[in-house]
Amino acid sequence: MLFVLVVTAVLTTFYFAYPNSSNANTGEKTFLSHNGAVIKTTGEVLDPVYSAQTLEFDPDKYLREFNYGRVSKLADGTTLREFTIIAEDDKMMEISPGVFYNVWTFNGTVPGPTIRATEGDLVRIHFINNGARSHTMHFHGEHPGEMDGVFEIVGAGGGQFTYEWIAGPVGVHPYHCHVMPLEEHIIHGLYGVYIVDPKDGRPQADEMVMVLNGFDTDFDTENNFYAANTIPFYYQHHPIQISTNQLIRVYVVNMVEFDPINNLHLHGNLYQYYPTGTDIVPSTFTDMITLSQTERGIMEFSHSYPGKYLFHAHKVEFSEKGWTGLFLATDKE
Ligand SMILES: [Cu+2]
């Protein structure tokens, strides 16, 4: 009985000393982190998992960066592509000015690296989980059941697993962690893009990757920010430089959770669209596609005229919360 009284007294004192509330005058919020530190912020939200390390993410670098792995040849002539992927879940990222979010990462970025192989290659992923929670890598595409990253849980603090399969089918596929609660593991950032090229390749083009994502920074299962490649409004402030009369190929993957649909509208032009990228012939010529969770495809277009061309979610709420950008087309000299 005495113990209960003491505990109650301590908790009551603590509650009044550090109420989890906002100061109406300054907008400053005070709360405790998991390790007991007192955190104050004027940002919209500070994730209560505190870490001193703040990640930087460069959407320009991510846009055209493809990881083809460490390449070698097997005795039978098969190309082996090996990748080392490390999961972590303790990093903070300033996803918008003053808004910090606890990101969970594959190789230190959200999205993780774009993994690229050719149909028929042997893909081998050395996965290391340096997080504080269990994680896996679940790839869309064809592979044996035990390589699916669903039942083979990889433990926290250095657990390892080697995924291996023959690359296919041709297309653009997402990968993501598949540990429950799945929504939590995805929304924190454990996802990326896996491209399988046809053996004969595709026509030469200026290629780029766009992952449509969102961030729920106040944990109410609604996204507060939306983006193409993580940073809201990034490509509006830093237009994507392209050349007129150059074929542009965009691998687009929708990883937005909570909202049932996302979409992509291009201004001043239309694009050939290949759903999932699995067909060599486009299915439609349009300026607007609608994508549900993990739906993806390949867009191809070229601009005849120089100028600034907006691309954005035509779900206007998403574009006004960050999912909007610009192509800046110029004539090549
Ligand atoms: Cu996970």
Short mmCIF file of N, CA, C and O in Angstrom, two decimals, residues 32-75:
data_model
loop_
_atom_site.label_atom_id
_atom_site.label_comp_id
_atom_site.label_asym_id
_atom_site.label_seq_id
_atom_site.Cartn_x
_atom_site.Cartn_y
_atom_site.Cartn_z
N LEU A 32 8.72 14.16 -22.85
CA LEU A 32 9.86 13.30 -22.52
C LEU A 32 10.13 12.31 -23.64
O LEU A 32 9.22 11.78 -24.24
N SER A 33 11.40 12.09 -23.88
CA SER A 33 11.76 11.05 -24.84
C SER A 33 11.75 9.71 -24.13
O SER A 33 11.61 9.62 -22.92
N HIS A 34 11.94 8.64 -24.92
CA HIS A 34 11.97 7.30 -24.34
C HIS A 34 13.10 7.13 -23.33
O HIS A 34 13.01 6.34 -22.41
N ASN A 35 14.21 7.86 -23.53
CA ASN A 35 15.32 7.69 -22.60
C ASN A 35 15.27 8.70 -21.47
O ASN A 35 16.21 8.84 -20.70
N GLY A 36 14.15 9.43 -21.35
CA GLY A 36 13.95 10.28 -20.19
C GLY A 36 14.37 11.72 -20.37
O GLY A 36 14.19 12.54 -19.47
N ALA A 37 14.93 12.07 -21.52
CA ALA A 37 15.35 13.46 -21.74
C ALA A 37 14.12 14.35 -21.91
O ALA A 37 13.10 13.92 -22.44
N VAL A 38 14.22 15.59 -21.42
CA VAL A 38 13.15 16.56 -21.59
C VAL A 38 13.38 17.28 -22.91
O VAL A 38 14.42 17.89 -23.12
N ILE A 39 12.42 17.17 -23.82
CA ILE A 39 12.56 17.75 -25.15
C ILE A 39 11.62 18.94 -25.28
O ILE A 39 10.45 18.86 -24.93
N LYS A 40 12.15 20.04 -25.79
CA LYS A 40 11.31 21.20 -26.10
C LYS A 40 11.45 21.50 -27.58
O LYS A 40 12.55 21.41 -28.12
N THR A 41 10.34 21.82 -28.22
CA THR A 41 10.42 22.16 -29.64
C THR A 41 9.32 23.13 -30.00
O THR A 41 8.23 23.11 -29.42
N THR A 42 9.63 24.00 -30.97
CA THR A 42 8.58 24.85 -31.55
C THR A 42 8.14 24.28 -32.89
O THR A 42 7.29 24.83 -33.55
N GLY A 43 8.80 23.17 -33.30
CA GLY A 43 8.40 22.49 -34.53
C GLY A 43 7.02 21.90 -34.35
O GLY A 43 6.51 21.80 -33.23
N GLU A 44 6.42 21.50 -35.47
CA GLU A 44 5.06 20.99 -35.37
C GLU A 44 5.03 19.76 -34.47
O GLU A 44 4.15 19.62 -33.63
N VAL A 45 6.01 18.88 -34.65
CA VAL A 45 6.07 17.66 -33.84
C VAL A 45 7.52 17.24 -33.76
O VAL A 45 8.27 17.37 -34.71
N LEU A 46 7.90 16.72 -32.65
CA LEU A 46 9.20 16.06 -32.54
C LEU A 46 8.93 14.63 -32.12
O LEU A 46 8.28 14.39 -31.13
N ASP A 47 9.39 13.71 -32.93
CA ASP A 47 9.17 12.31 -32.60
C ASP A 47 9.80 12.00 -31.25
O ASP A 47 10.93 12.38 -30.99
N PRO A 48 9.09 11.31 -30.37
CA PRO A 48 9.64 11.10 -29.03
C PRO A 48 10.83 10.15 -28.96
O PRO A 48 11.43 10.01 -27.92
N VAL A 49 11.20 9.50 -30.05
CA VAL A 49 12.44 8.73 -30.05
C VAL A 49 13.55 9.71 -30.42
O VAL A 49 13.63 10.16 -31.55
N TYR A 50 14.36 10.06 -29.45
CA TYR A 50 15.33 11.12 -29.67
C TYR A 50 16.68 10.57 -30.09
O TYR A 50 17.17 9.60 -29.54
N SER A 51 17.30 11.20 -31.05
CA SER A 51 18.65 10.84 -31.46
C SER A 51 19.37 12.12 -31.84
O SER A 51 18.79 13.02 -32.43
N ALA A 52 20.63 12.19 -31.50
CA ALA A 52 21.40 13.40 -31.82
C ALA A 52 21.75 13.46 -33.30
O ALA A 52 22.04 14.52 -33.82
N GLN A 53 21.73 12.31 -33.98
CA GLN A 53 22.14 12.31 -35.38
C GLN A 53 20.97 12.73 -36.27
O GLN A 53 19.89 12.14 -36.18
N THR A 54 21.18 13.71 -37.10
CA THR A 54 20.15 14.13 -38.04
C THR A 54 20.60 13.78 -39.44
O THR A 54 21.69 14.14 -39.86
N LEU A 55 19.76 13.06 -40.16
CA LEU A 55 20.10 12.63 -41.51
C LEU A 55 19.89 13.74 -42.51
O LEU A 55 18.97 14.53 -42.39
N GLU A 56 20.73 13.78 -43.52
CA GLU A 56 20.53 14.66 -44.66
C GLU A 56 20.13 13.77 -45.83
O GLU A 56 20.66 12.68 -46.00
N PHE A 57 19.19 14.23 -46.63
CA PHE A 57 18.80 13.47 -47.82
C PHE A 57 18.80 14.42 -49.01
O PHE A 57 18.29 15.54 -48.92
N ASP A 58 19.39 13.98 -50.12
CA ASP A 58 19.53 14.83 -51.31
C ASP A 58 18.66 14.26 -52.44
O ASP A 58 19.05 13.31 -53.11
N PRO A 59 17.47 14.84 -52.65
CA PRO A 59 16.58 14.30 -53.71
C PRO A 59 17.19 14.40 -55.11
O PRO A 59 16.82 13.59 -55.97
N ASP A 60 18.12 15.35 -55.34
CA ASP A 60 18.76 15.42 -56.66
C ASP A 60 19.65 14.21 -56.89
O ASP A 60 19.68 13.65 -57.99
N LYS A 61 20.38 13.81 -55.85
CA LYS A 61 21.27 12.65 -55.96
C LYS A 61 20.43 11.38 -56.11
O LYS A 61 20.71 10.53 -56.96
N TYR A 62 19.39 11.26 -55.30
CA TYR A 62 18.56 10.06 -55.33
C TYR A 62 17.91 9.87 -56.70
O TYR A 62 17.81 8.75 -57.21
N LEU A 63 17.49 10.98 -57.31
CA LEU A 63 16.69 10.95 -58.54
C LEU A 63 17.29 10.07 -59.64
O LEU A 63 16.58 9.30 -60.28
N ARG A 64 18.62 10.22 -59.85
CA ARG A 64 19.24 9.50 -60.97
C ARG A 64 20.32 8.52 -60.50
O ARG A 64 21.22 8.18 -61.26
N GLU A 65 20.22 8.06 -59.26
CA GLU A 65 21.24 7.16 -58.72
C GLU A 65 20.74 5.71 -58.74
O GLU A 65 19.77 5.37 -58.06
N PHE A 66 21.42 4.87 -59.52
CA PHE A 66 21.04 3.46 -59.63
C PHE A 66 22.17 2.60 -59.08
O PHE A 66 23.33 2.80 -59.43
N ASN A 67 21.81 1.63 -58.25
CA ASN A 67 22.81 0.76 -57.65
C ASN A 67 22.75 -0.60 -58.37
O ASN A 67 21.77 -1.34 -58.21
N TYR A 68 23.79 -0.88 -59.15
CA TYR A 68 23.84 -2.13 -59.93
C TYR A 68 24.53 -3.26 -59.16
O TYR A 68 24.68 -4.36 -59.69
N GLY A 69 24.99 -2.97 -57.93
CA GLY A 69 25.60 -4.00 -57.10
C GLY A 69 27.04 -4.30 -57.49
O GLY A 69 27.60 -3.71 -58.41
N ARG A 70 27.63 -5.25 -56.75
CA ARG A 70 28.98 -5.72 -57.06
C ARG A 70 28.81 -6.87 -58.06
O ARG A 70 28.19 -7.88 -57.74
N VAL A 71 29.36 -6.68 -59.25
CA VAL A 71 29.06 -7.57 -60.36
C VAL A 71 30.16 -8.61 -60.54
O VAL A 71 31.35 -8.27 -60.54
N SER A 72 29.78 -9.88 -60.69
CA SER A 72 30.73 -10.93 -61.06
C SER A 72 30.01 -11.95 -61.93
O SER A 72 28.79 -11.90 -62.08
N LYS A 73 30.80 -12.85 -62.52
CA LYS A 73 30.22 -13.87 -63.42
C LYS A 73 30.33 -15.25 -62.77
O LYS A 73 31.39 -15.62 -62.27
N LEU A 74 29.26 -16.01 -62.79
CA LEU A 74 29.30 -17.39 -62.33
C LEU A 74 29.86 -18.27 -63.45
O LEU A 74 29.92 -17.85 -64.62
N ALA A 75 30.24 -19.51 -63.10
CA ALA A 75 30.85 -20.42 -64.07
C ALA A 75 29.93 -20.66 -65.28
O ALA A 75 30.40 -20.83 -66.41
#
